[in-house]
PDB file of C-alpha atoms in Angstrom:
ATOM      1  CA  MET J   1     -41.570  25.406  50.506  1.00 93.00           C
ATOM      2  CA  GLU J   2     -41.722  28.573  48.432  1.00 92.00           C
ATOM      3  CA  ARG J   3     -40.238  29.998  45.276  1.00 93.00           C
ATOM      4  CA  LEU J   4     -37.775  32.743  46.067  1.00 91.00           C
ATOM      5  CA  GLU J   5     -39.311  35.030  43.473  1.00 89.00           C
ATOM      6  CA  ASN J   6     -42.603  34.904  45.399  1.00 87.00           C
ATOM      7  CA  LEU J   7     -40.925  35.174  48.778  1.00 83.00           C
ATOM      8  CA  VAL J   8     -38.950  38.258  47.767  1.00 82.00           C
ATOM      9  CA  LYS J   9     -42.143  39.907  46.529  1.00 76.00           C
ATOM     10  CA  ASP J  10     -44.473  38.958  49.384  1.00 67.00           C
ATOM     11  CA  PHE J  11     -42.318  38.679  52.486  1.00 58.00           C
ATOM     12  CA  LYS J  12     -41.551  42.356  53.066  1.00 56.00           C
ATOM     13  CA  ALA J  13     -40.120  41.876  56.566  1.00 52.00           C
ATOM     14  CA  SER J  14     -37.261  39.617  55.449  1.00 68.00           C
ATOM     15  CA  ASP J  15     -34.822  42.536  55.477  1.00 71.00           C
ATOM     16  CA  GLU J  16     -35.471  43.091  59.198  1.00 75.00           C
ATOM     17  CA  PRO J  17     -33.606  40.894  61.724  1.00 78.00           C
ATOM     18  CA  HIS J  18     -35.827  38.002  62.782  1.00 79.00           C
ATOM     19  CA  SER J  19     -35.561  34.384  63.864  1.00 79.00           C
ATOM     20  CA  HIS J  20     -37.433  31.147  63.197  1.00 81.00           C
ATOM     21  CA  THR J  21     -38.319  28.074  65.202  1.00 80.00           C
ATOM     22  CA  PHE J  22     -37.483  25.857  62.213  1.00 86.00           C
ATOM     23  CA  TYR J  23     -34.620  25.043  59.866  1.00 90.00           C
ATOM     24  CA  LEU J  24     -34.188  26.782  56.536  1.00 92.00           C
ATOM     25  CA  VAL J  25     -32.478  25.732  53.304  1.00 95.00           C
ATOM     26  CA  MET J  26     -32.366  28.150  50.390  1.00 95.00           C
ATOM     27  CA  TRP J  27     -31.202  27.396  46.855  1.00 96.00           C
ATOM     28  CA  VAL J  28     -30.345  30.456  44.755  1.00 95.00           C
ATOM     29  CA  GLU J  29     -30.459  29.861  41.023  1.00 94.00           C
ATOM     30  CA  ASP J  30     -30.075  33.525  40.125  1.00 93.00           C
ATOM     31  CA  GLY J  31     -29.768  36.835  41.921  1.00 91.00           C
ATOM     32  CA  VAL J  32     -27.439  38.721  44.249  1.00 92.00           C
ATOM     33  CA  GLY J  33     -27.602  40.254  47.706  1.00 91.00           C
ATOM     34  CA  THR J  34     -26.572  39.611  51.294  1.00 91.00           C
ATOM     35  CA  HIS J  35     -27.579  37.300  54.109  1.00 90.00           C
ATOM     36  CA  THR J  36     -26.750  38.460  57.639  1.00 87.00           C
ATOM     37  CA  ILE J  37     -26.749  35.930  60.483  1.00 84.00           C
ATOM     38  CA  GLU J  38     -26.275  37.423  63.934  1.00 76.00           C
ATOM     39  CA  ALA J  39     -23.476  39.940  63.218  1.00 73.00           C
ATOM     40  CA  GLU J  40     -21.895  38.270  60.180  1.00 81.00           C
ATOM     41  CA  THR J  41     -22.864  39.120  56.596  1.00 87.00           C
ATOM     42  CA  HIS J  42     -22.492  36.686  53.683  1.00 87.00           C
ATOM     43  CA  ALA J  43     -22.816  37.384  49.972  1.00 91.00           C
ATOM     44  CA  VAL J  44     -25.808  35.928  48.150  1.00 91.00           C
ATOM     45  CA  GLU J  45     -24.842  34.609  44.716  1.00 93.00           C
ATOM     46  CA  ALA J  46     -26.216  32.247  42.097  1.00 94.00           C
ATOM     47  CA  HIS J  47     -25.754  28.490  42.500  1.00 94.00           C
ATOM     48  CA  ARG J  48     -25.370  28.548  46.248  1.00 94.00           C
ATOM     49  CA  LEU J  49     -27.139  26.741  49.060  1.00 95.00           C
ATOM     50  CA  TYR J  50     -27.778  28.674  52.276  1.00 94.00           C
ATOM     51  CA  PHE J  51     -28.493  27.044  55.634  1.00 93.00           C
ATOM     52  CA  LEU J  52     -30.025  28.353  58.848  1.00 91.00           C
ATOM     53  CA  ALA J  53     -30.653  26.606  62.168  1.00 86.00           C
ATOM     54  CA  PRO J  54     -33.555  27.499  64.483  1.00 85.00           C
ATOM     55  CA  GLY J  55     -33.127  30.488  66.735  1.00 79.00           C
ATOM     56  CA  LYS J  56     -30.529  32.334  64.667  1.00 80.00           C
ATOM     57  CA  ARG J  57     -31.382  35.993  64.064  1.00 79.00           C
ATOM     58  CA  HIS J  58     -30.946  36.803  60.389  1.00 86.00           C
ATOM     59  CA  SER J  59     -32.033  39.087  57.579  1.00 87.00           C
ATOM     60  CA  TRP J  60     -31.965  39.025  53.789  1.00 88.00           C
ATOM     61  CA  LYS J  61     -31.352  41.760  51.251  1.00 88.00           C
ATOM     62  CA  VAL J  62     -31.627  40.343  47.757  1.00 89.00           C
ATOM     63  CA  SER J  63     -32.297  41.656  44.280  1.00 90.00           C
ATOM     64  CA  THR J  64     -35.841  41.576  42.926  1.00 88.00           C
ATOM     65  CA  ASP J  65     -34.793  39.156  40.169  1.00 90.00           C
ATOM     66  CA  THR J  66     -33.666  36.497  42.666  1.00 92.00           C
ATOM     67  CA  LYS J  67     -34.861  33.011  41.743  1.00 94.00           C
ATOM     68  CA  GLY J  68     -34.702  29.674  43.496  1.00 95.00           C
ATOM     69  CA  TYR J  69     -36.375  27.881  46.383  1.00 95.00           C
ATOM     70  CA  THR J  70     -36.658  28.083  50.153  1.00 94.00           C
ATOM     71  CA  ILE J  71     -37.564  25.094  52.289  1.00 95.00           C
ATOM     72  CA  PHE J  72     -38.697  25.473  55.900  1.00 92.00           C
ATOM     73  CA  PHE J  73     -38.869  22.393  58.125  1.00 90.00           C
ATOM     74  CA  ASP J  74     -38.535  21.311  61.745  1.00 83.00           C
ATOM     75  CA  SER J  75     -36.518  18.449  63.181  1.00 79.00           C
ATOM     76  CA  ASN J  76     -39.615  16.263  63.625  1.00 77.00           C
ATOM     77  CA  PHE J  77     -40.163  16.218  59.862  1.00 80.00           C
ATOM     78  CA  CYS J  78     -36.801  14.511  59.385  1.00 77.00           C
ATOM     79  CA  ARG J  79     -36.488  12.461  62.554  1.00 72.00           C
ATOM     80  CA  GLY J  80     -38.332   9.377  61.318  1.00 69.00           C
ATOM     81  CA  ARG J  81     -36.092   9.024  58.266  1.00 71.00           C
ATOM     82  CA  PHE J  82     -32.844  10.688  59.363  1.00 73.00           C
ATOM     83  CA  GLY J  83     -32.860   9.842  63.062  1.00 67.00           C
ATOM     84  CA  LYS J  84     -30.474  12.279  64.715  1.00 70.00           C
ATOM     85  CA  LYS J  85     -28.545  13.018  61.525  1.00 75.00           C
ATOM     86  CA  ILE J  86     -30.059  16.490  61.296  1.00 78.00           C
ATOM     87  CA  TYR J  87     -27.953  17.476  64.317  1.00 74.00           C
ATOM     88  CA  ARG J  88     -24.744  16.275  62.667  1.00 76.00           C
ATOM     89  CA  TYR J  89     -24.883  18.293  59.462  1.00 84.00           C
ATOM     90  CA  PRO J  90     -22.050  20.815  59.955  1.00 80.00           C
ATOM     91  CA  PHE J  91     -23.698  23.591  57.941  1.00 86.00           C
ATOM     92  CA  PHE J  92     -26.558  23.728  60.461  1.00 84.00           C
ATOM     93  CA  HIS J  93     -24.889  23.193  63.786  1.00 70.00           C
ATOM     94  CA  SER J  94     -21.176  23.821  63.654  1.00 60.00           C
ATOM     95  CA  PRO J  95     -20.098  27.393  64.465  1.00 59.00           C
ATOM     96  CA  LYS J  96     -16.826  26.553  62.741  1.00 58.00           C
ATOM     97  CA  HIS J  97     -18.020  26.739  59.173  1.00 65.00           C
ATOM     98  CA  GLN J  98     -19.787  29.093  56.820  1.00 79.00           C
ATOM     99  CA  PRO J  99     -23.592  28.648  56.542  1.00 88.00           C
ATOM    100  CA  TRP J 100     -23.552  28.378  52.760  1.00 90.00           C
ATOM    101  CA  LEU J 101     -22.162  26.137  50.024  1.00 91.00           C
ATOM    102  CA  ALA J 102     -21.069  27.198  46.548  1.00 91.00           C
ATOM    103  CA  VAL J 103     -22.088  24.489  44.065  1.00 92.00           C
ATOM    104  CA  THR J 104     -19.721  24.480  41.101  1.00 86.00           C
ATOM    105  CA  ASP J 105     -19.997  21.037  39.483  1.00 85.00           C
ATOM    106  CA  GLN J 106     -23.499  19.785  40.279  1.00 91.00           C
ATOM    107  CA  GLN J 107     -25.696  22.819  39.712  1.00 92.00           C
ATOM    108  CA  ALA J 108     -28.093  20.939  37.459  1.00 94.00           C
ATOM    109  CA  VAL J 109     -28.420  18.111  39.985  1.00 95.00           C
ATOM    110  CA  PHE J 110     -29.514  20.435  42.795  1.00 96.00           C
ATOM    111  CA  SER J 111     -31.799  22.421  40.504  1.00 95.00           C
ATOM    112  CA  ASP J 112     -33.476  19.278  39.201  1.00 96.00           C
ATOM    113  CA  LEU J 113     -33.890  17.792  42.680  1.00 96.00           C
ATOM    114  CA  LEU J 114     -35.419  20.951  44.131  1.00 96.00           C
ATOM    115  CA  ASN J 115     -37.649  21.456  41.081  1.00 96.00           C
ATOM    116  CA  PHE J 116     -38.894  17.913  41.652  1.00 96.00           C
ATOM    117  CA  VAL J 117     -39.451  18.525  45.384  1.00 96.00           C
ATOM    118  CA  TYR J 118     -41.413  21.679  44.626  1.00 96.00           C
ATOM    119  CA  ARG J 119     -43.676  19.894  42.132  1.00 96.00           C
ATOM    120  CA  GLU J 120     -44.389  17.256  44.752  1.00 95.00           C
ATOM    121  CA  TYR J 121     -45.019  19.920  47.377  1.00 94.00           C
ATOM    122  CA  GLU J 122     -47.492  21.730  45.116  1.00 94.00           C
ATOM    123  CA  GLY J 123     -49.206  18.531  44.051  1.00 92.00           C
ATOM    124  CA  ASN J 124     -51.532  16.262  45.980  1.00 84.00           C
ATOM    125  CA  GLN J 125     -50.258  12.822  45.070  1.00 91.00           C
ATOM    126  CA  PRO J 126     -50.316   9.759  47.331  1.00 91.00           C
ATOM    127  CA  ASN J 127     -47.304   9.449  49.687  1.00 91.00           C
ATOM    128  CA  ARG J 128     -46.480  13.062  48.930  1.00 91.00           C
ATOM    129  CA  TYR J 129     -44.421  13.754  52.035  1.00 88.00           C
ATOM    130  CA  GLU J 130     -42.515  10.475  51.860  1.00 91.00           C
ATOM    131  CA  VAL J 131     -41.441  11.359  48.329  1.00 94.00           C
ATOM    132  CA  ILE J 132     -40.510  14.903  49.372  1.00 93.00           C
ATOM    133  CA  LEU J 133     -38.515  13.624  52.322  1.00 92.00           C
ATOM    134  CA  SER J 134     -36.657  11.091  50.194  1.00 93.00           C
ATOM    135  CA  ALA J 135     -35.636  13.677  47.605  1.00 94.00           C
ATOM    136  CA  PHE J 136     -34.783  16.282  50.235  1.00 93.00           C
ATOM    137  CA  HIS J 137     -32.627  13.720  52.041  1.00 92.00           C
ATOM    138  CA  ILE J 138     -30.583  13.380  48.850  1.00 94.00           C
ATOM    139  CA  VAL J 139     -30.193  17.179  48.714  1.00 95.00           C
ATOM    140  CA  LEU J 140     -28.830  17.284  52.259  1.00 94.00           C
ATOM    141  CA  GLU J 141     -26.554  14.277  51.798  1.00 93.00           C
ATOM    142  CA  LEU J 142     -25.050  15.680  48.585  1.00 95.00           C
ATOM    143  CA  ALA J 143     -24.577  19.031  50.306  1.00 94.00           C
ATOM    144  CA  ASP J 144     -22.898  17.287  53.245  1.00 90.00           C
ATOM    145  CA  ARG J 145     -20.550  15.420  50.898  1.00 89.00           C
ATOM    146  CA  LEU J 146     -19.517  18.559  49.041  1.00 89.00           C
ATOM    147  CA  TYR J 147     -19.274  20.596  52.223  1.00 86.00           C
ATOM    148  CA  ASN J 148     -16.993  18.172  54.034  1.00 79.00           C
ATOM    149  CA  GLN J 149     -14.631  18.077  51.084  1.00 78.00           C
ATOM    150  CA  LEU J 150     -13.817  21.711  51.842  1.00 71.00           C
ATOM    151  CA  TRP J 151     -12.702  21.160  55.457  1.00 62.00           C
ATOM    152  CA  THR J 152      -9.779  19.071  56.664  1.00 53.00           C
ATOM    153  CA  ASP J 153      -8.894  20.812  59.952  1.00 55.00           C
ATOM    154  CA  ASP J 154      -7.299  18.878  62.774  1.00 48.00           C
ATOM    155  CA  ASP J 155      -9.767  20.394  65.250  1.00 57.00           C
ATOM    156  CA  THR J 156     -12.745  18.410  63.939  1.00 66.00           C
ATOM    157  CA  TYR J 157     -13.018  16.542  67.255  1.00 72.00           C
ATOM    158  CA  GLN J 158     -13.748  19.728  69.192  1.00 77.00           C
ATOM    159  CA  TYR J 159     -16.479  20.818  66.810  1.00 74.00           C
ATOM    160  CA  ASP J 160     -18.011  17.361  66.858  1.00 76.00           C
ATOM    161  CA  ARG J 161     -18.166  17.557  70.644  1.00 84.00           C
ATOM    162  CA  ILE J 162     -20.050  20.846  70.449  1.00 84.00           C
ATOM    163  CA  ARG J 163     -22.512  19.322  68.006  1.00 80.00           C
ATOM    164  CA  GLN J 164     -22.971  16.388  70.381  1.00 86.00           C
ATOM    165  CA  TYR J 165     -23.654  18.832  73.207  1.00 91.00           C
ATOM    166  CA  GLU J 166     -26.191  20.711  71.060  1.00 87.00           C
ATOM    167  CA  GLN J 167     -27.863  17.401  70.230  1.00 84.00           C
ATOM    168  CA  LEU J 168     -28.151  16.466  73.905  1.00 91.00           C
ATOM    169  CA  ILE J 169     -29.638  19.875  74.693  1.00 92.00           C
ATOM    170  CA  GLU J 170     -32.183  19.429  71.900  1.00 87.00           C
ATOM    171  CA  GLU J 171     -33.274  16.100  73.339  1.00 88.00           C
ATOM    172  CA  GLN J 172     -33.262  16.983  77.045  1.00 93.00           C
ATOM    173  CA  PHE J 173     -33.614  20.744  77.572  1.00 93.00           C
ATOM    174  CA  LEU J 174     -37.131  20.390  79.013  1.00 92.00           C
ATOM    175  CA  THR J 175     -35.847  18.340  81.944  1.00 93.00           C
ATOM    176  CA  VAL J 176     -32.066  18.816  82.155  1.00 95.00           C
ATOM    177  CA  ARG J 177     -30.747  22.318  82.856  1.00 94.00           C
ATOM    178  CA  GLU J 178     -27.388  21.657  84.559  1.00 96.00           C
ATOM    179  CA  VAL J 179     -24.173  21.873  82.559  1.00 96.00           C
ATOM    180  CA  SER J 180     -22.676  19.248  84.864  1.00 96.00           C
ATOM    181  CA  ALA J 181     -25.333  16.715  83.801  1.00 96.00           C
ATOM    182  CA  TYR J 182     -24.530  17.203  80.127  1.00 96.00           C
ATOM    183  CA  ALA J 183     -20.793  17.130  80.798  1.00 96.00           C
ATOM    184  CA  ALA J 184     -21.186  13.766  82.527  1.00 96.00           C
ATOM    185  CA  GLN J 185     -22.947  12.348  79.480  1.00 96.00           C
ATOM    186  CA  LEU J 186     -20.100  13.593  77.274  1.00 94.00           C
ATOM    187  CA  HIS J 187     -17.504  12.217  79.716  1.00 93.00           C
ATOM    188  CA  VAL J 188     -15.837  15.599  80.198  1.00 93.00           C
ATOM    189  CA  THR J 189     -15.670  18.023  83.108  1.00 94.00           C
ATOM    190  CA  PRO J 190     -18.079  20.983  83.258  1.00 95.00           C
ATOM    191  CA  HIS J 191     -15.091  23.347  83.130  1.00 95.00           C
ATOM    192  CA  TYR J 192     -13.773  21.723  79.940  1.00 93.00           C
ATOM    193  CA  LEU J 193     -17.222  21.819  78.323  1.00 94.00           C
ATOM    194  CA  ASN J 194     -17.662  25.466  79.222  1.00 94.00           C
ATOM    195  CA  GLN J 195     -14.237  26.402  77.856  1.00 91.00           C
ATOM    196  CA  LEU J 196     -14.916  24.437  74.681  1.00 89.00           C
ATOM    197  CA  CYS J 197     -18.242  26.215  74.154  1.00 88.00           C
ATOM    198  CA  LYS J 198     -16.611  29.616  74.613  1.00 86.00           C
ATOM    199  CA  LYS J 199     -13.812  28.710  72.195  1.00 81.00           C
ATOM    200  CA  ILE J 200     -15.964  27.204  69.454  1.00 76.00           C
ATOM    201  CA  ALA J 201     -19.367  28.868  69.822  1.00 75.00           C
ATOM    202  CA  GLY J 202     -18.340  32.084  71.547  1.00 76.00           C
ATOM    203  CA  LYS J 203     -20.915  31.366  74.284  1.00 86.00           C
ATOM    204  CA  THR J 204     -20.906  29.610  77.624  1.00 93.00           C
ATOM    205  CA  ALA J 205     -22.368  26.134  78.027  1.00 95.00           C
ATOM    206  CA  SER J 206     -25.214  27.625  80.071  1.00 95.00           C
ATOM    207  CA  GLN J 207     -26.010  30.162  77.363  1.00 93.00           C
ATOM    208  CA  LEU J 208     -26.542  27.386  74.821  1.00 92.00           C
ATOM    209  CA  ILE J 209     -29.065  25.746  77.157  1.00 95.00           C
ATOM    210  CA  GLN J 210     -30.831  29.059  77.774  1.00 94.00           C
ATOM    211  CA  GLU J 211     -31.017  29.777  74.035  1.00 89.00           C
ATOM    212  CA  ARG J 212     -32.789  26.463  73.424  1.00 91.00           C
ATOM    213  CA  ILE J 213     -35.270  27.126  76.235  1.00 94.00           C
ATOM    214  CA  LEU J 214     -35.924  30.577  74.794  1.00 91.00           C
ATOM    215  CA  LEU J 215     -36.479  29.093  71.350  1.00 86.00           C
ATOM    216  CA  GLY J 216     -39.108  26.777  72.843  1.00 89.00           C
ATOM    217  CA  ALA J 217     -40.765  29.757  74.492  1.00 92.00           C
ATOM    218  CA  TYR J 218     -40.827  31.637  71.180  1.00 88.00           C
ATOM    219  CA  TYR J 219     -42.523  28.687  69.500  1.00 84.00           C
ATOM    220  CA  PHE J 220     -45.244  28.235  72.142  1.00 89.00           C
ATOM    221  CA  LEU J 221     -45.978  31.943  72.396  1.00 90.00           C
ATOM    222  CA  ARG J 222     -46.406  32.210  68.634  1.00 82.00           C
ATOM    223  CA  HIS J 223     -48.275  28.998  67.921  1.00 82.00           C
ATOM    224  CA  SER J 224     -50.017  27.914  71.133  1.00 87.00           C
ATOM    225  CA  THR J 225     -53.171  29.268  72.758  1.00 89.00           C
ATOM    226  CA  ALA J 226     -51.959  28.122  76.199  1.00 93.00           C
ATOM    227  CA  SER J 227     -51.606  30.759  78.888  1.00 94.00           C
ATOM    228  CA  ILE J 228     -48.183  32.128  79.739  1.00 95.00           C
ATOM    229  CA  LYS J 229     -48.321  30.233  83.031  1.00 94.00           C
ATOM    230  CA  GLU J 230     -49.068  26.973  81.191  1.00 95.00           C
ATOM    231  CA  ILE J 231     -46.258  27.608  78.704  1.00 95.00           C
ATOM    232  CA  GLY J 232     -43.883  28.142  81.601  1.00 94.00           C
ATOM    233  CA  PHE J 233     -44.900  24.769  83.048  1.00 94.00           C
ATOM    234  CA  GLN J 234     -44.434  23.088  79.665  1.00 93.00           C
ATOM    235  CA  LEU J 235     -40.900  24.477  79.549  1.00 94.00           C
ATOM    236  CA  GLY J 236     -40.053  23.220  83.010  1.00 93.00           C
ATOM    237  CA  PHE J 237     -40.621  26.389  85.062  1.00 94.00           C
ATOM    238  CA  GLN J 238     -42.537  25.598  88.240  1.00 91.00           C
ATOM    239  CA  ASP J 239     -42.703  29.285  89.180  1.00 93.00           C
ATOM    240  CA  PRO J 240     -44.520  31.372  86.512  1.00 91.00           C
ATOM    241  CA  SER J 241     -42.859  34.571  87.707  1.00 94.00           C
ATOM    242  CA  TYR J 242     -39.428  33.017  87.175  1.00 95.00           C
ATOM    243  CA  PHE J 243     -40.385  32.128  83.607  1.00 95.00           C
ATOM    244  CA  VAL J 244     -41.418  35.744  82.984  1.00 96.00           C
ATOM    245  CA  ARG J 245     -38.129  37.018  84.448  1.00 95.00           C
ATOM    246  CA  PHE J 246     -36.119  34.504  82.418  1.00 95.00           C
ATOM    247  CA  PHE J 247     -37.885  35.458  79.213  1.00 95.00           C
ATOM    248  CA  LYS J 248     -37.590  39.208  79.752  1.00 94.00           C
ATOM    249  CA  LYS J 249     -33.891  38.937  80.602  1.00 92.00           C
ATOM    250  CA  ASN J 250     -33.091  36.938  77.468  1.00 90.00           C
ATOM    251  CA  ALA J 251     -35.634  38.311  74.973  1.00 88.00           C
ATOM    252  CA  GLY J 252     -35.757  41.933  76.115  1.00 89.00           C
ATOM    253  CA  GLU J 253     -39.531  41.958  76.561  1.00 91.00           C
ATOM    254  CA  THR J 254     -42.163  40.118  78.559  1.00 94.00           C
ATOM    255  CA  PRO J 255     -43.849  36.983  77.187  1.00 94.00           C
ATOM    256  CA  ALA J 256     -47.129  38.904  76.938  1.00 94.00           C
ATOM    257  CA  HIS J 257     -45.591  41.671  74.841  1.00 92.00           C
ATOM    258  CA  PHE J 258     -43.791  39.138  72.647  1.00 89.00           C
ATOM    259  CA  ARG J 259     -47.039  37.281  71.991  1.00 89.00           C
ATOM    260  CA  ILE J 260     -48.807  40.503  70.986  1.00 86.00           C
ATOM    261  CA  ASN J 261     -45.962  41.713  68.767  1.00 80.00           C
ATOM    262  CA  HIS J 262     -45.094  38.434  67.068  1.00 72.00           C
ATOM    263  CA  LYS J 263     -48.122  36.172  67.002  1.00 61.00           C
ATOM    264  CA  THR J 264     -49.044  36.913  63.391  1.00 47.00           C
ATOM    265  CA  LYS J 265     -45.479  37.219  62.116  1.00 43.00           C
ATOM    266  CA  ARG J 266     -43.708  34.453  60.300  1.00 40.00           C
TER     267      ARG J 266
END
């Protein structure tokens, strides 16, 4: 967790497109700018929450007087308390909705909660992370309540199915690579699942699987000392050369070059 005023000052590369292997929640108390995710740009304004799922390429351009907080976390941090709920929050995983929330009536509530979380994060009190997780859970649940009040579309079922598919991929991508296997678990045909993915996410069902594998590769190459061959095995590639070809095709560079270029970057 970091204060935005420090992040804006110290994190010079934030205005260049980049991606993370973790989730991000940002609370803007003051400031203006833009947040670009993939090819879509959103305005940054005061009293807004911004959300980002792992693997999404994004960049920030914000004013130097921007204030607030940014929280970075992975799914394991929440899994013990939330279970699989992290995969059901629409602002993280649904391509249907905007990745931000304007808070109009409960600004003080979110500010107070995140101020409290930051004090706990900076401190060294007993049960520190349990307290942080409890307060952060309230932040996400309040955001979910407010967010869902904005959307009453009849197509909710289709978007829920995509989120279910994303959740299955998250749980099984190391061992299950066939769209047909996921379709069977969702009780739909592979053709229907593929058409649904293209309609809702703008990508094929296979592309969503490949993106999650690539995200795993990014994480290991940045944070592990294992060899590229070992990383390929960890990701389910029995042939190291196939892993290299897969990575280069999807990332635009070899695993070795990626590791050199990105190992020390955030």
